[in-house]
mmCIF file of N, CA and C in Angstrom:
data_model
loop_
_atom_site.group_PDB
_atom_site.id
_atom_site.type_symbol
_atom_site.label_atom_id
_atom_site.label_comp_id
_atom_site.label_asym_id
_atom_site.label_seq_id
_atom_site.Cartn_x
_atom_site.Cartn_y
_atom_site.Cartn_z
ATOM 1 N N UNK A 244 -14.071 -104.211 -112.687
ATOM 2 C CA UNK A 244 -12.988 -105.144 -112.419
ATOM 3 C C UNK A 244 -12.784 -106.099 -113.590
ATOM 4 N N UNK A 245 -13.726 -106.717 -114.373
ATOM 5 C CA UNK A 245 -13.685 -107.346 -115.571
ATOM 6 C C UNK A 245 -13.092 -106.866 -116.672
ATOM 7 N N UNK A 246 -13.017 -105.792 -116.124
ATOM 8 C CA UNK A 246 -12.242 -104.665 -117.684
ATOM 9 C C UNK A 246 -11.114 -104.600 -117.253
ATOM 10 N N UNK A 247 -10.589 -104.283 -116.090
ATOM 11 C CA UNK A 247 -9.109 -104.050 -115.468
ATOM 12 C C UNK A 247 -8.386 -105.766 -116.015
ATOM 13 N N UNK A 248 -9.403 -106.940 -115.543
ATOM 14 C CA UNK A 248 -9.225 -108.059 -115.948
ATOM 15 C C UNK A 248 -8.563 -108.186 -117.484
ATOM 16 N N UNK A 249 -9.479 -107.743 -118.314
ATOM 17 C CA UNK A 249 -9.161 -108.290 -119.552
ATOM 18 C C UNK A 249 -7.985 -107.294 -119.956
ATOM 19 N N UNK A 250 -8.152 -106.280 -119.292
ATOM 20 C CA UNK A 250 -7.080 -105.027 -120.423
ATOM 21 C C UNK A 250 -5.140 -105.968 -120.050
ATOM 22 N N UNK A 251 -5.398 -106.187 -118.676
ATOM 23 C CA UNK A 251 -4.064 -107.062 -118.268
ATOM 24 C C UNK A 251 -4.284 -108.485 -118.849
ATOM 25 N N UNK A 252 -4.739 -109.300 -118.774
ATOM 26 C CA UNK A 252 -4.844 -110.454 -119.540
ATOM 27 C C UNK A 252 -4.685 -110.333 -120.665
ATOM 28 N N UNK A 253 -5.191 -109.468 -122.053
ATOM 29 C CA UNK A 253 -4.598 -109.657 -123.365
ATOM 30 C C UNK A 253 -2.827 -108.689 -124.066
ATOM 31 N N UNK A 254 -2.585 -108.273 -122.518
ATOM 32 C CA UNK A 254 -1.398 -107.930 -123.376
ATOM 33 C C UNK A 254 0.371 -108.621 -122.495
ATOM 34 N N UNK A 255 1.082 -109.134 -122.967
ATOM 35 C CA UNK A 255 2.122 -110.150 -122.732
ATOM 36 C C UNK A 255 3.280 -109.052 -122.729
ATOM 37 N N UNK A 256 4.676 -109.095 -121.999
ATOM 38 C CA UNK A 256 5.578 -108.543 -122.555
ATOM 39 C C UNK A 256 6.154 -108.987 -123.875
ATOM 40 N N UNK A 257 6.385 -110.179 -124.043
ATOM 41 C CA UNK A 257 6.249 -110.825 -125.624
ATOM 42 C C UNK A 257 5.591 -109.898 -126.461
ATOM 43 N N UNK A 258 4.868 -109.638 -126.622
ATOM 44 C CA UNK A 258 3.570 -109.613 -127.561
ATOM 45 C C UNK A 258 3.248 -107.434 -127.252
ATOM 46 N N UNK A 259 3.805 -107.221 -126.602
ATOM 47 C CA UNK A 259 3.574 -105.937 -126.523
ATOM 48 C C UNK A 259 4.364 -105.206 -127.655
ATOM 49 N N UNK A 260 3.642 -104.289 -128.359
ATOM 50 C CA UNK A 260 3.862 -103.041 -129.210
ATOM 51 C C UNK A 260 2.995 -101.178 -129.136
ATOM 52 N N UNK A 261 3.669 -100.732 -129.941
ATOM 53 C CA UNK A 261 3.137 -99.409 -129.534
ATOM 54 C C UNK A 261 1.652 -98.932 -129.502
ATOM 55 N N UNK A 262 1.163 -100.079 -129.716
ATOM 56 C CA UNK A 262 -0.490 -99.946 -130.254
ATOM 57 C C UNK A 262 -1.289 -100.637 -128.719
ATOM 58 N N UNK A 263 -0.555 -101.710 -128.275
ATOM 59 C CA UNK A 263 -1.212 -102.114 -127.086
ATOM 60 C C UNK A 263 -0.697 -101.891 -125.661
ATOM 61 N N UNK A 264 0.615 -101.043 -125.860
ATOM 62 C CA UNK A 264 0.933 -100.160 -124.294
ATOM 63 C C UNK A 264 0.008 -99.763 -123.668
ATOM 64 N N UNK A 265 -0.656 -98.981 -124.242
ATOM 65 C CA UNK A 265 -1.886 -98.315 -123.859
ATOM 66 C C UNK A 265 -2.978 -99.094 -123.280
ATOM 67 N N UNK A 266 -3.040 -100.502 -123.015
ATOM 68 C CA UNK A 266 -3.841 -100.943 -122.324
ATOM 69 C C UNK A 266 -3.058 -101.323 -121.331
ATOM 70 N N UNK A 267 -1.629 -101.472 -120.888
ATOM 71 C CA UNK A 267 -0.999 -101.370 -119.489
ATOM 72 C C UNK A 267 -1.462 -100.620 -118.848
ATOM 73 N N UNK A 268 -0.934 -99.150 -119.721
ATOM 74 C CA UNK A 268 -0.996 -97.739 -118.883
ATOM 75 C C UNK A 268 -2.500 -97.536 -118.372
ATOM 76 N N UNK A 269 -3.496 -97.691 -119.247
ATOM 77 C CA UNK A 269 -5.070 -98.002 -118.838
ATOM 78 C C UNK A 269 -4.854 -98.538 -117.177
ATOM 79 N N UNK A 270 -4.696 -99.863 -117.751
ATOM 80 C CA UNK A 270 -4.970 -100.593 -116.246
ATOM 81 C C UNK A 270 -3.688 -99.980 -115.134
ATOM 82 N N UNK A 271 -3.014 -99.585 -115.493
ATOM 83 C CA UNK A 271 -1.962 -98.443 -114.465
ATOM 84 C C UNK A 271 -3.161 -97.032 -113.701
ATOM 85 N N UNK A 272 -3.537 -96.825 -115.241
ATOM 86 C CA UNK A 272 -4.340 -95.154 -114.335
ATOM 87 C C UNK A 272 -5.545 -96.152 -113.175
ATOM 88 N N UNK A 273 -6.637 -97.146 -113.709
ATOM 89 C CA UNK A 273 -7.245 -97.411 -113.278
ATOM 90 C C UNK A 273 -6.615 -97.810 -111.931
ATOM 91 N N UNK A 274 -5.355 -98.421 -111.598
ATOM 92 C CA UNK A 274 -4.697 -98.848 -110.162
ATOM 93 C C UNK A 274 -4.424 -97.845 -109.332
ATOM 94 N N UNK A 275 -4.124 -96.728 -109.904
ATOM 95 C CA UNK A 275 -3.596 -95.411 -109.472
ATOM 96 C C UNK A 275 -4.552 -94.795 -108.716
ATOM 97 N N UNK A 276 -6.006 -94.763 -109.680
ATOM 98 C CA UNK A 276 -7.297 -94.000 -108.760
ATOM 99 C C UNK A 276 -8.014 -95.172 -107.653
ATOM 100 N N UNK A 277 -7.801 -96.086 -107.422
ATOM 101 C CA UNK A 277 -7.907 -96.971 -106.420
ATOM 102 C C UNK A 277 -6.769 -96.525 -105.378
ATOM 103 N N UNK A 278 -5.424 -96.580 -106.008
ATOM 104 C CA UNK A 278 -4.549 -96.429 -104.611
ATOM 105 C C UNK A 278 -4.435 -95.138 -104.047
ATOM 106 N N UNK A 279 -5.440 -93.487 -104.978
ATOM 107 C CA UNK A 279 -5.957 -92.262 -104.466
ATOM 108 C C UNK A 279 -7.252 -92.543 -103.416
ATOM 109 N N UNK A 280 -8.088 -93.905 -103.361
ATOM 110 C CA UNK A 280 -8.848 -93.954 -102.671
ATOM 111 C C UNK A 280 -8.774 -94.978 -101.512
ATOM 112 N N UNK A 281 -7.619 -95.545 -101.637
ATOM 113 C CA UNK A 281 -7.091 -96.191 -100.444
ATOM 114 C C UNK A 281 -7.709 -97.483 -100.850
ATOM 115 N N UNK A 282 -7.928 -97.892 -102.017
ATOM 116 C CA UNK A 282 -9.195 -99.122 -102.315
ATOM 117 C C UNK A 282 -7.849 -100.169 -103.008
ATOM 118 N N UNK A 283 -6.481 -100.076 -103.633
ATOM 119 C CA UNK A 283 -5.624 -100.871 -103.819
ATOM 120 C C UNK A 283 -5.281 -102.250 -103.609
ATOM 121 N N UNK A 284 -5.181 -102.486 -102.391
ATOM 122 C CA UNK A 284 -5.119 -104.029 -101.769
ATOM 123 C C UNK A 284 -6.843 -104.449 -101.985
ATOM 124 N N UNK A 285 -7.580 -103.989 -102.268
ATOM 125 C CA UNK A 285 -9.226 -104.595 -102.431
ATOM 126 C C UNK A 285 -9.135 -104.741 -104.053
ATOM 127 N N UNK A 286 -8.528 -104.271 -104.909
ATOM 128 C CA UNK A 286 -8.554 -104.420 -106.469
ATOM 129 C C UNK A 286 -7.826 -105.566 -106.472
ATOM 130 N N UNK A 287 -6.510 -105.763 -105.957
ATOM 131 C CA UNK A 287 -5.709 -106.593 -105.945
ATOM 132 C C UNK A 287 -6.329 -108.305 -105.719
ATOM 133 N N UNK A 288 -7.273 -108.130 -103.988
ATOM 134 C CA UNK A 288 -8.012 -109.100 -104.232
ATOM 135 C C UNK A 288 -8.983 -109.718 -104.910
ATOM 136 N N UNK A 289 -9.158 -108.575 -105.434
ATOM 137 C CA UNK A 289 -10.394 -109.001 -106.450
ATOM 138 C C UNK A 289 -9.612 -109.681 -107.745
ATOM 139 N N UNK A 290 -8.757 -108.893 -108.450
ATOM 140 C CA UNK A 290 -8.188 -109.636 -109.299
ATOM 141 C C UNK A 290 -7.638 -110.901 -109.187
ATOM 142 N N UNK A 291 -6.981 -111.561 -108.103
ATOM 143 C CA UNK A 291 -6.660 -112.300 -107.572
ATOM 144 C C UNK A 291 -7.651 -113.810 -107.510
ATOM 145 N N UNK A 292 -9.050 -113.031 -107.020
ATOM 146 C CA UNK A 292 -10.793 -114.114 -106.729
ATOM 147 C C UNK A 292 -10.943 -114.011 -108.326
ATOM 148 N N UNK A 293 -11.008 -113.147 -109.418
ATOM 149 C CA UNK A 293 -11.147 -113.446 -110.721
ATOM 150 C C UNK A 293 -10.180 -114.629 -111.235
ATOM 151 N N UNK A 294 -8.936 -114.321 -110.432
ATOM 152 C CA UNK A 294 -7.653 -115.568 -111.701
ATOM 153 C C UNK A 294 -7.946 -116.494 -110.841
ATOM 154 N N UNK A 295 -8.503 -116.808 -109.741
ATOM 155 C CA UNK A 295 -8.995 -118.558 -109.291
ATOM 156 C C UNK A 295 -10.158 -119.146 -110.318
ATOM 157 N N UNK A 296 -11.393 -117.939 -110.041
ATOM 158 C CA UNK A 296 -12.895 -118.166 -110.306
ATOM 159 C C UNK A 296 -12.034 -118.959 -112.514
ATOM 160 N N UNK A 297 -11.697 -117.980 -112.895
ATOM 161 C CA UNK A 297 -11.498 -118.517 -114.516
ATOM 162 C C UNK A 297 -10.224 -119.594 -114.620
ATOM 163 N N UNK A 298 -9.913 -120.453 -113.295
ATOM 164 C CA UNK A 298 -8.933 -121.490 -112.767
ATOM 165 C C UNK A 298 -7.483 -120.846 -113.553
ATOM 166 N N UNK A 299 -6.982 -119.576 -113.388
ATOM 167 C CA UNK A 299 -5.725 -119.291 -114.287
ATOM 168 C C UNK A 299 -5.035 -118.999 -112.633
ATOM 169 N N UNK A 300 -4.858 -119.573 -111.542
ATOM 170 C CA UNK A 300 -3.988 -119.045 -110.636
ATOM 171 C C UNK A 300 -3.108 -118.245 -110.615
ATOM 172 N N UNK A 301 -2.315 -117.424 -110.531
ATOM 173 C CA UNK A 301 -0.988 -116.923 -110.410
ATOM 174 C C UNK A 301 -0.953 -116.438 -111.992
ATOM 175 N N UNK A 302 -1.678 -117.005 -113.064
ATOM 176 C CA UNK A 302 -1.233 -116.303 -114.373
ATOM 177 C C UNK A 302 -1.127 -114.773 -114.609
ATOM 178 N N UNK A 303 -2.511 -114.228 -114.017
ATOM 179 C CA UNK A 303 -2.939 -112.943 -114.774
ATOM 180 C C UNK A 303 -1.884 -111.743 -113.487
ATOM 181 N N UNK A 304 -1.521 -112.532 -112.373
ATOM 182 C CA UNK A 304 -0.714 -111.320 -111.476
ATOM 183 C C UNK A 304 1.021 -111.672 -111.903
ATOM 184 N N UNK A 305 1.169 -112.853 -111.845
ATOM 185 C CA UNK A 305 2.651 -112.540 -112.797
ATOM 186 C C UNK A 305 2.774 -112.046 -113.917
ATOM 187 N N UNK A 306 1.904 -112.042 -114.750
ATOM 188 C CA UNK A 306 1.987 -111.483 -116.207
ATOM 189 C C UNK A 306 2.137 -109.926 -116.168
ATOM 190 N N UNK A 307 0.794 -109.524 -115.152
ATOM 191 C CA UNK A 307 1.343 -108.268 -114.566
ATOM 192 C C UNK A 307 2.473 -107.591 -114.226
ATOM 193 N N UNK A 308 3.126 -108.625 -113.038
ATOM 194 C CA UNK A 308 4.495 -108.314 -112.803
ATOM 195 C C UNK A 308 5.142 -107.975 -113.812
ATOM 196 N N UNK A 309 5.301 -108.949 -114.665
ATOM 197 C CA UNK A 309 6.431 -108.721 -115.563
ATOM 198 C C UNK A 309 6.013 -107.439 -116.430
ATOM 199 N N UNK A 310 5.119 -107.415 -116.893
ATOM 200 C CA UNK A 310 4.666 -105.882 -117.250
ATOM 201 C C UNK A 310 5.033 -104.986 -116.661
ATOM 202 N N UNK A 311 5.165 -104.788 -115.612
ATOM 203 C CA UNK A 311 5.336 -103.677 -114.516
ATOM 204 C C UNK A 311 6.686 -103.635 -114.907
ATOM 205 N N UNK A 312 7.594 -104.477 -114.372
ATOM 206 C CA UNK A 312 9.235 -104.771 -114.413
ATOM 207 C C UNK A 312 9.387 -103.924 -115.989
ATOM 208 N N UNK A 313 8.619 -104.733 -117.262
ATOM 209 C CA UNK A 313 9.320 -103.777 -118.225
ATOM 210 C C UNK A 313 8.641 -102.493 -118.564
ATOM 211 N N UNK A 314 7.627 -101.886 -117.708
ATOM 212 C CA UNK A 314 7.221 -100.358 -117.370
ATOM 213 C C UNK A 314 8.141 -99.766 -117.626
ATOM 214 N N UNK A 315 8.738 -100.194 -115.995
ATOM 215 C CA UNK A 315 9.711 -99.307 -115.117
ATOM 216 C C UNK A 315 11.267 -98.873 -115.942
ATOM 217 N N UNK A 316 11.306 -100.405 -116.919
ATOM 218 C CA UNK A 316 12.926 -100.184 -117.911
ATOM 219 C C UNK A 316 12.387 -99.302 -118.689
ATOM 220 N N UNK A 317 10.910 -99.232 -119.474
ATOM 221 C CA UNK A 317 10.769 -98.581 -120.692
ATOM 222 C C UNK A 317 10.388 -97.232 -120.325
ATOM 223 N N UNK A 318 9.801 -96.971 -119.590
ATOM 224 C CA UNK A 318 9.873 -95.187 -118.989
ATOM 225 C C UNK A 318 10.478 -94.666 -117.809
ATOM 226 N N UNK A 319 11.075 -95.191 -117.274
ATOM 227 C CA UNK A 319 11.766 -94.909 -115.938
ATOM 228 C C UNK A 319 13.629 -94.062 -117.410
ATOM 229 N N UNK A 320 13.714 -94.236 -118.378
ATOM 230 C CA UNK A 320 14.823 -94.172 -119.343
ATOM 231 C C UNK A 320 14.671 -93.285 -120.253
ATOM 232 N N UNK A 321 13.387 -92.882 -120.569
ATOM 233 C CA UNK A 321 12.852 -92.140 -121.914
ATOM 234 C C UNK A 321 11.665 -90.795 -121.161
ATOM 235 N N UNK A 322 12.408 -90.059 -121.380
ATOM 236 C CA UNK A 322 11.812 -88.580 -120.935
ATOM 237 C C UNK A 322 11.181 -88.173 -121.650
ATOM 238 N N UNK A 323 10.746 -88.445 -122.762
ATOM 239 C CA UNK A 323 9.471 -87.851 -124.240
ATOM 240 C C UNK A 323 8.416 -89.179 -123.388
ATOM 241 N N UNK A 324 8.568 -89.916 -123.858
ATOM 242 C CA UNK A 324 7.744 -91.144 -122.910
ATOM 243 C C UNK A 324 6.694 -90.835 -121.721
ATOM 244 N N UNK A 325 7.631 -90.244 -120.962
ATOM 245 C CA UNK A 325 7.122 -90.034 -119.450
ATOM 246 C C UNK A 325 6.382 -88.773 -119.313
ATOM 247 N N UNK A 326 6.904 -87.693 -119.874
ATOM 248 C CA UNK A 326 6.245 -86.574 -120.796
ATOM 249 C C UNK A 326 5.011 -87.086 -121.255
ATOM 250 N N UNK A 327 4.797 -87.549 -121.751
ATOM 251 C CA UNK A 327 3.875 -87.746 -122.890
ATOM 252 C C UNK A 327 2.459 -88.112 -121.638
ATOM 253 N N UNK A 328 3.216 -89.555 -121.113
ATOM 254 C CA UNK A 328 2.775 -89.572 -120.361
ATOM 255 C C UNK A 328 1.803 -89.029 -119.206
ATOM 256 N N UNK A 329 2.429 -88.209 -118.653
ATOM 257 C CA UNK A 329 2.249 -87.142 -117.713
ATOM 258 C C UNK A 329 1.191 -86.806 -118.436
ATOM 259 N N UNK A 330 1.313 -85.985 -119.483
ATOM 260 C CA UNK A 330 0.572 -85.115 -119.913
ATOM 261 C C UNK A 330 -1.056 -85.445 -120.486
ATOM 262 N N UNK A 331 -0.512 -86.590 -121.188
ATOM 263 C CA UNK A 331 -2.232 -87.650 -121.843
ATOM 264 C C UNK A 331 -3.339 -87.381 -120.565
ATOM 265 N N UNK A 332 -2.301 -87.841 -119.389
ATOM 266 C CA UNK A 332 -3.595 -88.970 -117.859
ATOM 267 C C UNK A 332 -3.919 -87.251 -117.258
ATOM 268 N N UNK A 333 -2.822 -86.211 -116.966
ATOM 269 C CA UNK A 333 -2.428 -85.399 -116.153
ATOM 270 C C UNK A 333 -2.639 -85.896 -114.533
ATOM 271 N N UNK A 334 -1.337 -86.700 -114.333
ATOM 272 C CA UNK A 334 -1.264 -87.591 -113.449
ATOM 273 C C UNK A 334 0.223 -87.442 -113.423
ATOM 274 N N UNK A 335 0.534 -87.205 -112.495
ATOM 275 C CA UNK A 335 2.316 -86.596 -112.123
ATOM 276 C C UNK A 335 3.106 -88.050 -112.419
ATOM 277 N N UNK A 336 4.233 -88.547 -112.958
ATOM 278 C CA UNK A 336 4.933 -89.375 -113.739
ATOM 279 C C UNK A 336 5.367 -89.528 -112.115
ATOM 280 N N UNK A 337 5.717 -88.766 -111.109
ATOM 281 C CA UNK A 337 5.878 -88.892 -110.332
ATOM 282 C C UNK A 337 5.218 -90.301 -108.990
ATOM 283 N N UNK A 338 4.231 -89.828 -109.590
ATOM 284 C CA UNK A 338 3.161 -90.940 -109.093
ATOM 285 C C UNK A 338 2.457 -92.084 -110.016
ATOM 286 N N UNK A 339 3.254 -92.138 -111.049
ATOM 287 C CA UNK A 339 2.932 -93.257 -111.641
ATOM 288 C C UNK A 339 4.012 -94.258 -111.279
ATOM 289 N N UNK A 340 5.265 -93.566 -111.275
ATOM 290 C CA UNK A 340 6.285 -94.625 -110.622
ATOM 291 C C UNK A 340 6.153 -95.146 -109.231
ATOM 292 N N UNK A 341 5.728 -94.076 -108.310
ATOM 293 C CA UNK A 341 5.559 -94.805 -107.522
ATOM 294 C C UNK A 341 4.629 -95.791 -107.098
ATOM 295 N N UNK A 342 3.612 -95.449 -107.723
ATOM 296 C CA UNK A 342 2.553 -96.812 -107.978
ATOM 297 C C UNK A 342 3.059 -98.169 -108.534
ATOM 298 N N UNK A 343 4.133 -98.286 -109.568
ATOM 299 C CA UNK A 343 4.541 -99.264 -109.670
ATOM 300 C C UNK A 343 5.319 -99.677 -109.042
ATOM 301 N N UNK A 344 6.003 -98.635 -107.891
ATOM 302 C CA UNK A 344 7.336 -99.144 -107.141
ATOM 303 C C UNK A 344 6.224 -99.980 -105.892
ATOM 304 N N UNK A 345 5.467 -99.369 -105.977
ATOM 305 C CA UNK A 345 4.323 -99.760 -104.401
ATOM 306 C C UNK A 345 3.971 -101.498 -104.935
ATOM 307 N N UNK A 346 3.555 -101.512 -106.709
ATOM 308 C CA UNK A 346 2.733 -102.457 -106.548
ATOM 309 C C UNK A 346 4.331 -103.922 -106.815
ATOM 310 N N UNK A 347 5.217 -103.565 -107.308
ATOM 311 C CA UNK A 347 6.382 -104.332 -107.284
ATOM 312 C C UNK A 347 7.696 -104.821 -106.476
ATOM 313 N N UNK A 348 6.753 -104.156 -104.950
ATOM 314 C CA UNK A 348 7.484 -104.427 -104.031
ATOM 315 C C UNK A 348 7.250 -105.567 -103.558
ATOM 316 N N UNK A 349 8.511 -106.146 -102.991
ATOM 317 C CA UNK A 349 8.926 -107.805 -102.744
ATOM 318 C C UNK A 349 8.567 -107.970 -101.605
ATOM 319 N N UNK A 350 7.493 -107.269 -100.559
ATOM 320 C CA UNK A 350 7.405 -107.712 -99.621
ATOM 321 C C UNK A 350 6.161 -108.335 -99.214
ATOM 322 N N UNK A 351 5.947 -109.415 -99.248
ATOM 323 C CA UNK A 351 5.345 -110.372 -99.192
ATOM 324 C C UNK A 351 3.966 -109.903 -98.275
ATOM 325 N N UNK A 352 4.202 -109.399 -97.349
ATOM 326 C CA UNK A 352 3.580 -108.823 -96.055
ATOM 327 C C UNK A 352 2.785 -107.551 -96.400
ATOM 328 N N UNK A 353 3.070 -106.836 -97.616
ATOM 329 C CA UNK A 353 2.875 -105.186 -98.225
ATOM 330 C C UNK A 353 1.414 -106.125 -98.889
ATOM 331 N N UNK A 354 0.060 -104.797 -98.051
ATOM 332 C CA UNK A 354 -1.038 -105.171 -98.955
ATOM 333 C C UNK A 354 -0.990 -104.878 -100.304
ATOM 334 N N UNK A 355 -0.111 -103.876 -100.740
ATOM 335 C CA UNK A 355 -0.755 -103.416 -102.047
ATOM 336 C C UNK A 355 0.744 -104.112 -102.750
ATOM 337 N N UNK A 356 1.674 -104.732 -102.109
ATOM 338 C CA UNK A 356 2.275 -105.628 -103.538
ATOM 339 C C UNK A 356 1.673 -107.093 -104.536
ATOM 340 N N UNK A 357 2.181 -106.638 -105.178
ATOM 341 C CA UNK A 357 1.431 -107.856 -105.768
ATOM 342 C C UNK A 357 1.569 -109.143 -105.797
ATOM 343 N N UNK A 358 3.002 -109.589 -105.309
ATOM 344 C CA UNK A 358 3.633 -110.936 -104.569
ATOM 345 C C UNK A 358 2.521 -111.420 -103.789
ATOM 346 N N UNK A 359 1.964 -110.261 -102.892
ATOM 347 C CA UNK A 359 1.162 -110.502 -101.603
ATOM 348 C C UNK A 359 -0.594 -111.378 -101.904
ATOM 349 N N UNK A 360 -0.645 -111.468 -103.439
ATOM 350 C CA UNK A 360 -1.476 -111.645 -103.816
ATOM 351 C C UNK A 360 -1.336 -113.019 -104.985
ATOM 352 N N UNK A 361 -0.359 -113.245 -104.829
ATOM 353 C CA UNK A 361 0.511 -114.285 -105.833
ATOM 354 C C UNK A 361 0.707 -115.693 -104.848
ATOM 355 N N UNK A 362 0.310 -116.796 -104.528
ATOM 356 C CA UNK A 362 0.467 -118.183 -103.767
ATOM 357 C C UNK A 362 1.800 -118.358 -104.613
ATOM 358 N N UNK A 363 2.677 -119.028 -103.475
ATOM 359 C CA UNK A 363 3.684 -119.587 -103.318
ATOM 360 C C UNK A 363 3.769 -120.788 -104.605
ATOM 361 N N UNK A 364 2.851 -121.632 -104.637
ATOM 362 C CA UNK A 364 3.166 -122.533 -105.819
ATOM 363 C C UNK A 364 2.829 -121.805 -107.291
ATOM 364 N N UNK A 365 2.087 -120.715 -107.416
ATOM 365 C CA UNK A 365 2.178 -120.383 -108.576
ATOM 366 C C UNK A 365 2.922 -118.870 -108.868
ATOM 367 N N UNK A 366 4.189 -118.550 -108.039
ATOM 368 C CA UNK A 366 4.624 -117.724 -108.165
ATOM 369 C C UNK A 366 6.116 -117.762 -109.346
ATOM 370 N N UNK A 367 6.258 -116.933 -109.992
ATOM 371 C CA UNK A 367 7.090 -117.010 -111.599
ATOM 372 C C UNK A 367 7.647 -115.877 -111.691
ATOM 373 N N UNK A 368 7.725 -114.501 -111.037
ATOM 374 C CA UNK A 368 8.303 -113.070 -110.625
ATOM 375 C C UNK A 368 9.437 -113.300 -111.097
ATOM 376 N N UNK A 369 10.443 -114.315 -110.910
ATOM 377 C CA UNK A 369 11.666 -114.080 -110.616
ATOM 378 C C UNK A 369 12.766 -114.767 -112.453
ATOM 379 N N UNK A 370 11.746 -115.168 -112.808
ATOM 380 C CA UNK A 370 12.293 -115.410 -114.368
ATOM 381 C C UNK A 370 12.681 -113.966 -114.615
ATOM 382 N N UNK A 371 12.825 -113.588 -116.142
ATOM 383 C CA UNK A 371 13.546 -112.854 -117.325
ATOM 384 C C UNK A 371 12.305 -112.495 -117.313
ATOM 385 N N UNK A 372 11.432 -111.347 -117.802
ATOM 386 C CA UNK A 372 10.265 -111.275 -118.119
ATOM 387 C C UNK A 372 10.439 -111.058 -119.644
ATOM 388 N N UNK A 373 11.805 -111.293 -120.202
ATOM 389 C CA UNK A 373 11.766 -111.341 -121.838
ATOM 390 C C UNK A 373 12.243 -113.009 -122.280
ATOM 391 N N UNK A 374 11.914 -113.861 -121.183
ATOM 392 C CA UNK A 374 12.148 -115.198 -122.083
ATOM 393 C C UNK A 374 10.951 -115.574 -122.415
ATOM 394 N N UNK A 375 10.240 -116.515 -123.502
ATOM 395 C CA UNK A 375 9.448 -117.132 -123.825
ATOM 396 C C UNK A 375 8.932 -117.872 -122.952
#
């Protein structure tokens, strides 16, 4: 969980290039074989007890979000991408989207969204995830 921790904590949509995608998609496969073992909403909390325990509330799961959000623009559009994709993890592109559609759903109530894991005062989802 400390590794899932840091691989999402050092990379920003700001600050993302072709060299550090690859630690999204990381912490994507790693979410993926949790939500094959039904263990999803338990990663979630855990990440969640990590961004209190290092006092960053709400930082490290919105940052996420917005990662996710520009996932979904940057391969949900580009078919060499998703390809590529597919092929690196051999993990159906199929089910990588829907893992992000699962974990970026707005329903507050959904264990495995990530809102659901986000407190009300430190929630930030709803900005630009490309403004500063």
């Amino acid at each position: 969980m400390s590794f899932l921790f840091r691989l999402i904590n050092i990379i920003h949509v700001q600050t993302l290039t072709q060299e550090n995608v690859s630690c999204l998609n990381t912490s994507l496969v790693i979410l993926m074989l949790a939500r094959r073992k039904e263990r999803l909403p338990l990663y979630l909390r855990l990440l969640q007890r990590m961004e209190h325990s290092k006092k960053y509330p709400g930082f490290l799961l919105n940052n996420f979000h917005n990662l996710l959000r520009f996932w979904q623009q940057h391969y949900l559009h580009k078919d060499k991408d998703s390809t590529c994709l597919e092929n690196s993890s051999c993990i159906s592109f199929s089910y990588w989207k829907e893992t992000v559609s699962i974990l970026l759903n707005p329903d507050r109530q959904s264990p495995s969204a990530l809102v659901s894991y986000i407190e009300e005062p430190y929630m930030d989802i709803d900005r630009d995830f490309t403004e500063e």
